[in-house]
Amino acid sequence: MGGIFSSPKPPPPPPPPPPLPEKSQAEVKAAESEARRRAAAAQGRQSTILTGAQGLQDAGLGGKKTLLGQ
C-alpha cells in the first residue's frame, strides 16, 4: 500500500554532548579525601543507633513497664 503519500522523515538526531572537562590531580585527591571523610563520619553515627529498622527486638531490654508504655 504505497499510496500517494510517503511516510514522514524522522528529525535529525541531536548533536552529541560536549566532552566532560578533565579534573586536575589536586581536585581528584580532594574529592577522594572528602569521600573518605564522609564515609568515616557516617560510620561514626552508625554506632549510636541502638535499634534496627523494626525497633527494639528484645522486650527484656526495655526495663519495667510504665503506665504510658504498658
PDB file of C-alpha atoms in Angstrom:
ATOM      1  CA  MET A   1       0.000   0.000   0.000  1.00  0.00           C
ATOM      2  CA  GLY A   2       2.418   2.638  -1.207  1.00  0.00           C
ATOM      3  CA  GLY A   3      -0.352   5.104  -1.845  1.00  0.00           C
ATOM      4  CA  ILE A   4       0.095   8.707  -2.775  1.00  0.00           C
ATOM      5  CA  PHE A   5       1.713   9.871   0.422  1.00  0.00           C
ATOM      6  CA  SER A   6       5.117   8.775   1.717  1.00  0.00           C
ATOM      7  CA  SER A   7       5.946   8.408   5.384  1.00  0.00           C
ATOM      8  CA  PRO A   8       7.415  11.461   7.109  1.00  0.00           C
ATOM      9  CA  LYS A   9      11.170  11.625   7.537  1.00  0.00           C
ATOM     10  CA  PRO A  10      12.434  11.402  11.150  1.00  0.00           C
ATOM     11  CA  PRO A  11      14.085  14.522  12.573  1.00  0.00           C
ATOM     12  CA  PRO A  12      17.884  14.513  12.665  1.00  0.00           C
ATOM     13  CA  PRO A  13      19.412  13.287  15.947  1.00  0.00           C
ATOM     14  CA  PRO A  14      20.573  15.931  18.418  1.00  0.00           C
ATOM     15  CA  PRO A  15      24.283  16.764  18.462  1.00  0.00           C
ATOM     16  CA  PRO A  16      26.388  14.776  20.939  1.00  0.00           C
ATOM     17  CA  PRO A  17      27.013  16.425  24.332  1.00  0.00           C
ATOM     18  CA  PRO A  18      30.331  18.185  24.798  1.00  0.00           C
ATOM     19  CA  PRO A  19      33.071  16.138  26.500  1.00  0.00           C
ATOM     20  CA  LEU A  20      33.369  16.479  30.261  1.00  0.00           C
ATOM     21  CA  PRO A  21      36.191  18.708  31.446  1.00  0.00           C
ATOM     22  CA  GLU A  22      39.226  16.884  32.809  1.00  0.00           C
ATOM     23  CA  LYS A  23      39.884  17.259  36.539  1.00  0.00           C
ATOM     24  CA  SER A  24      43.327  18.009  37.872  1.00  0.00           C
ATOM     25  CA  GLN A  25      45.125  15.637  40.232  1.00  0.00           C
ATOM     26  CA  ALA A  26      44.543  18.046  43.130  1.00  0.00           C
ATOM     27  CA  GLU A  27      40.779  18.072  42.510  1.00  0.00           C
ATOM     28  CA  VAL A  28      40.695  14.264  42.288  1.00  0.00           C
ATOM     29  CA  LYS A  29      42.647  13.862  45.554  1.00  0.00           C
ATOM     30  CA  ALA A  30      40.431  16.425  47.296  1.00  0.00           C
ATOM     31  CA  ALA A  31      37.286  14.597  46.166  1.00  0.00           C
ATOM     32  CA  GLU A  32      38.692  11.250  47.346  1.00  0.00           C
ATOM     33  CA  SER A  33      39.617  12.608  50.765  1.00  0.00           C
ATOM     34  CA  GLU A  34      36.199  14.240  51.092  1.00  0.00           C
ATOM     35  CA  ALA A  35      34.508  10.921  50.252  1.00  0.00           C
ATOM     36  CA  ARG A  36      36.662   9.124  52.846  1.00  0.00           C
ATOM     37  CA  ARG A  37      35.848  11.784  55.449  1.00  0.00           C
ATOM     38  CA  ARG A  38      32.109  11.479  54.781  1.00  0.00           C
ATOM     39  CA  ALA A  39      32.266   7.678  54.990  1.00  0.00           C
ATOM     40  CA  ALA A  40      34.121   7.868  58.316  1.00  0.00           C
ATOM     41  CA  ALA A  41      31.596  10.359  59.683  1.00  0.00           C
ATOM     42  CA  ALA A  42      28.686   8.162  58.615  1.00  0.00           C
ATOM     43  CA  GLN A  43      30.322   5.116  60.191  1.00  0.00           C
ATOM     44  CA  GLY A  44      30.724   7.036  63.442  1.00  0.00           C
ATOM     45  CA  ARG A  45      26.998   7.757  63.640  1.00  0.00           C
ATOM     46  CA  GLN A  46      26.158   4.115  62.934  1.00  0.00           C
ATOM     47  CA  SER A  47      27.462   3.080  66.337  1.00  0.00           C
ATOM     48  CA  THR A  48      24.979   5.364  68.106  1.00  0.00           C
ATOM     49  CA  ILE A  49      21.922   3.672  66.610  1.00  0.00           C
ATOM     50  CA  LEU A  50      20.872   1.049  69.157  1.00  0.00           C
ATOM     51  CA  THR A  51      17.818  -0.396  67.406  1.00  0.00           C
ATOM     52  CA  GLY A  52      17.176  -1.835  63.981  1.00  0.00           C
ATOM     53  CA  ALA A  53      14.564  -0.957  61.402  1.00  0.00           C
ATOM     54  CA  GLN A  54      11.911  -2.980  63.301  1.00  0.00           C
ATOM     55  CA  GLY A  55      12.670  -1.220  66.588  1.00  0.00           C
ATOM     56  CA  LEU A  56      13.576  -2.889  69.837  1.00  0.00           C
ATOM     57  CA  GLN A  57      13.610  -6.665  69.293  1.00  0.00           C
ATOM     58  CA  ASP A  58      14.122  -7.926  72.845  1.00  0.00           C
ATOM     59  CA  ALA A  59      11.326  -6.898  75.232  1.00  0.00           C
ATOM     60  CA  GLY A  60      13.611  -7.616  78.223  1.00  0.00           C
ATOM     61  CA  LEU A  61      15.836  -4.656  77.407  1.00  0.00           C
ATOM     62  CA  GLY A  62      13.046  -2.149  77.887  1.00  0.00           C
ATOM     63  CA  GLY A  63      13.032  -2.325  81.696  1.00  0.00           C
ATOM     64  CA  LYS A  64       9.910  -2.388  83.828  1.00  0.00           C
ATOM     65  CA  LYS A  65       6.501  -1.414  82.441  1.00  0.00           C
ATOM     66  CA  THR A  66       5.304   2.138  82.799  1.00  0.00           C
ATOM     67  CA  LEU A  67       1.797   3.455  82.663  1.00  0.00           C
ATOM     68  CA  LEU A  68       2.440   5.076  79.291  1.00  0.00           C
ATOM     69  CA  GLY A  69       4.195   2.107  77.696  1.00  0.00           C
ATOM     70  CA  GLN A  70       2.285  -0.806  79.266  1.00  0.00           C
TER      71      GLN A  70
END
